[in-house]
Structure formats: structure tokens, C-alpha cells
Amino acid sequence: LEPTYDLEEKTAFIRTEVYKKKLTNAELIEAIKGEAERLSLNLARIPTFCDSAEPARMEEMERSGMLIYPAEKNVSDGIAVVKGYRLIFHPDCVNGIKEVSGYKWQEDRHSNVLDRPVKFNDHCMDLIRYGLYTYSLQNVGVGTEYEIEPYPDVYEREGKF
């Protein structure tokens, strides 16, 4: 996923996705770089928030020239942040659209909805949460400190991509 965040407007624009299973690190990097090239994006300037449980993958991505940061992964706090945002998906992001449309919440035995998602088909949603939550923490001075320059706004405000 390649989102742009407008923290003031509380909007996340998801412009593209690389959605493939069982890729090696090298294959994933190649796919991401190909998509970035297609969209004229400079991966050395765009923060990419990664699952900190995969340090080898993060290191390899960083060595390839990508700007990598470990994601803050608190699920409930991250979901609270995402709930405060409007998510706008480019029509080409069919997997992200499918996931957000099918996102479900757990229920207790009395059918009360809990504030925890059902852990199923949620890879895009996890990445959106990683990015929004981690990036928002940096802008309020909480959490791990990173030197992140403001994220470039590459979208037109009317939703045209």
C-alpha cells in the first residue's frame, strides 16, 4: 500500500497496493520499486512503516534504498486512530477495498460487538493501521522518536488520482 496522510483533514488516501503472497524479500522489494517507478515515487523520501517482527526484511528493504521505520503495533490504540480517519482508496486498490468492505468486529457470547477485529483477511488494514498510528504518534511527540519529514501530498483534494 502507498498511502498519503492528511493529518489535519484526518484523511488517508491509498493510491496503490502490492498484494501478493509468499514473496521473498527480494521479490517484494522489486514489486514495490516497480510500482513506485510506475507512479514516479521516490522511495528514499517516503516513509514505509513495517512490521517490527520482521527485522531482516526491514533491513533488506532499507539497504535497497527505502526509508524504513518499525511500526507501532498497538492494535486497540491503532484502530482508535484509524477510526478517526476517512479512508479513500484508488479504484485500482481492489484488495484494500475488499478488505475494508469485509472488516468485521469480534462479538462476545451475547452478540455484543467488541472493539477487536476478527483476524481474517486484514493485511491491508494492518498496514493502514501501522502507517496511520505510527505516523500520528510522531506528530504528537509520543512513542519512538523518528526524524520524519512531512509526508508529500501527491493527491488532488477532489479524489482524483
Short mmCIF file of C-alpha atoms in Angstrom, two decimals, residues 6-150:
data_model
loop_
_atom_site.label_atom_id
_atom_site.label_comp_id
_atom_site.label_asym_id
_atom_site.label_seq_id
_atom_site.Cartn_x
_atom_site.Cartn_y
_atom_site.Cartn_z
CA ASP A 6 -3.51 14.44 5.66
CA LEU A 7 -3.34 14.63 9.44
CA GLU A 8 -5.18 17.95 9.62
CA GLU A 9 -8.08 16.76 7.47
CA LYS A 10 -8.00 13.28 9.06
CA THR A 11 -7.90 11.63 5.63
CA ALA A 12 -5.76 8.79 4.28
CA PHE A 13 -5.50 8.39 0.51
CA ILE A 14 -4.49 4.87 -0.57
CA ARG A 15 -3.15 5.18 -4.08
CA THR A 16 -1.72 1.78 -4.88
CA GLU A 17 -1.09 -1.67 -3.47
CA VAL A 18 1.27 -4.58 -3.92
CA TYR A 19 -0.80 -7.55 -2.82
CA LYS A 20 0.93 -10.87 -3.39
CA LYS A 21 1.53 -13.90 -1.22
CA LYS A 22 4.70 -15.74 -0.31
CA LEU A 23 7.15 -13.26 -1.84
CA THR A 24 10.78 -13.38 -0.89
CA ASN A 25 12.23 -10.12 0.41
CA ALA A 26 13.90 -9.52 -2.95
CA GLU A 27 10.63 -10.16 -4.84
CA LEU A 28 8.70 -7.84 -2.51
CA ILE A 29 11.28 -5.08 -2.91
CA GLU A 30 11.21 -5.50 -6.69
CA ALA A 31 7.41 -5.32 -6.74
CA ILE A 32 7.34 -2.21 -4.54
CA LYS A 33 10.04 -0.50 -6.59
CA GLY A 34 8.21 -1.32 -9.82
CA GLU A 35 5.01 0.22 -8.52
CA ALA A 36 6.89 3.27 -7.20
CA GLU A 37 8.58 3.74 -10.57
CA ARG A 38 5.23 3.49 -12.36
CA LEU A 39 3.90 6.29 -10.13
CA SER A 40 7.13 8.34 -10.11
CA LEU A 41 7.52 7.97 -6.34
CA ASN A 42 10.87 8.36 -4.60
CA LEU A 43 11.03 5.54 -2.04
CA ALA A 44 14.03 7.16 -0.37
CA ARG A 45 11.74 10.02 0.72
CA ILE A 46 8.51 8.18 1.51
CA PRO A 47 8.35 6.65 4.99
CA THR A 48 7.45 2.97 4.92
CA PHE A 49 6.24 1.55 8.23
CA CYS A 50 6.97 -2.16 8.57
CA ASP A 51 6.08 -4.98 10.89
CA SER A 52 8.84 -4.83 13.50
CA ALA A 53 8.56 -8.62 13.91
CA GLU A 54 10.47 -8.92 10.60
CA PRO A 55 13.80 -7.12 11.21
CA ALA A 56 15.63 -8.98 8.41
CA ARG A 57 13.02 -7.85 5.88
CA MET A 58 13.21 -4.28 7.20
CA GLU A 59 17.00 -4.28 6.93
CA GLU A 60 16.93 -5.60 3.38
CA MET A 61 14.33 -3.01 2.36
CA GLU A 62 16.40 -0.25 3.92
CA ARG A 63 19.56 -1.47 2.14
CA SER A 64 17.61 -1.29 -1.12
CA GLY A 65 17.17 2.46 -0.62
CA MET A 66 13.75 2.58 1.01
CA LEU A 67 13.01 4.82 4.02
CA ILE A 68 12.00 2.22 6.63
CA TYR A 69 10.62 2.62 10.14
CA PRO A 70 9.33 -0.03 12.55
CA ALA A 71 5.58 0.28 13.06
CA GLU A 72 3.98 0.90 16.41
CA LYS A 73 1.63 -2.10 16.54
CA ASN A 74 -0.76 -1.49 19.44
CA VAL A 75 -3.96 -2.87 17.92
CA SER A 76 -6.62 -1.13 20.02
CA ASP A 77 -4.88 2.27 20.04
CA GLY A 78 -4.10 1.95 16.33
CA ILE A 79 -7.70 1.09 15.48
CA ALA A 80 -8.87 4.09 17.50
CA VAL A 81 -6.63 6.32 15.36
CA VAL A 82 -7.78 4.73 12.08
CA LYS A 83 -11.44 5.11 13.09
CA GLY A 84 -10.84 8.85 13.23
CA TYR A 85 -9.76 8.97 9.57
CA ARG A 86 -11.59 8.96 6.30
CA LEU A 87 -10.00 6.30 4.07
CA ILE A 88 -10.05 6.96 0.33
CA PHE A 89 -8.92 4.10 -1.90
CA HIS A 90 -7.92 4.48 -5.53
CA PRO A 91 -10.18 2.18 -7.60
CA ASP A 92 -7.13 0.05 -8.54
CA CYS A 93 -6.70 -0.96 -4.88
CA VAL A 94 -9.17 -3.81 -5.21
CA ASN A 95 -7.73 -5.86 -2.33
CA GLY A 96 -7.73 -2.93 0.10
CA ILE A 97 -11.30 -2.08 -0.90
CA LYS A 98 -12.33 -5.72 -0.47
CA GLU A 99 -10.73 -5.90 2.97
CA VAL A 100 -12.22 -2.68 4.31
CA SER A 101 -15.63 -3.71 2.98
CA GLY A 102 -15.40 -7.07 4.76
CA TYR A 103 -13.84 -5.86 8.02
CA LYS A 104 -15.67 -7.43 10.95
CA TRP A 105 -15.58 -6.98 14.69
CA GLN A 106 -15.49 -9.79 17.25
CA GLU A 107 -18.58 -10.45 19.32
CA ASP A 108 -18.91 -11.88 22.78
CA ARG A 109 -21.20 -14.82 23.56
CA HIS A 110 -24.14 -12.40 23.99
CA SER A 111 -23.60 -10.93 20.48
CA ASN A 112 -22.19 -7.68 21.88
CA VAL A 113 -19.71 -6.16 19.44
CA LEU A 114 -16.22 -5.88 20.88
CA ASP A 115 -13.62 -3.31 19.90
CA ARG A 116 -11.39 -6.02 18.40
CA PRO A 117 -11.35 -7.02 14.76
CA VAL A 118 -11.81 -10.55 13.53
CA LYS A 119 -8.30 -11.60 12.49
CA PHE A 120 -9.08 -12.61 8.91
CA ASN A 121 -8.13 -11.16 5.52
CA ASP A 122 -6.74 -7.98 7.07
CA HIS A 123 -3.26 -7.45 5.62
CA CYS A 124 -4.09 -4.09 4.02
CA MET A 125 -5.94 -2.92 7.12
CA ASP A 126 -2.95 -3.82 9.30
CA LEU A 127 -0.65 -1.80 7.05
CA ILE A 128 -3.01 1.18 7.10
CA ARG A 129 -3.12 0.95 10.90
CA TYR A 130 0.69 0.67 11.10
CA GLY A 131 1.16 3.77 8.98
CA LEU A 132 -1.58 5.98 10.41
CA TYR A 133 -0.91 5.10 14.02
CA THR A 134 2.88 5.30 13.85
CA TYR A 135 2.87 8.47 11.78
CA SER A 136 0.28 10.15 14.01
CA LEU A 137 2.34 9.34 17.12
CA GLN A 138 5.35 11.06 15.63
CA ASN A 139 3.36 14.22 15.01
CA VAL A 140 2.25 14.47 18.63
CA GLY A 141 5.64 13.59 20.07
CA VAL A 142 4.64 10.23 21.56
CA GLY A 143 6.26 6.85 21.05
CA THR A 144 9.59 6.10 19.44
CA GLU A 145 11.17 9.24 18.03
CA TYR A 146 11.98 9.30 14.33
CA GLU A 147 13.11 12.11 12.11
CA ILE A 148 10.35 12.02 9.52
CA GLU A 149 9.88 14.92 7.16
CA PRO A 150 6.27 15.82 6.34
#
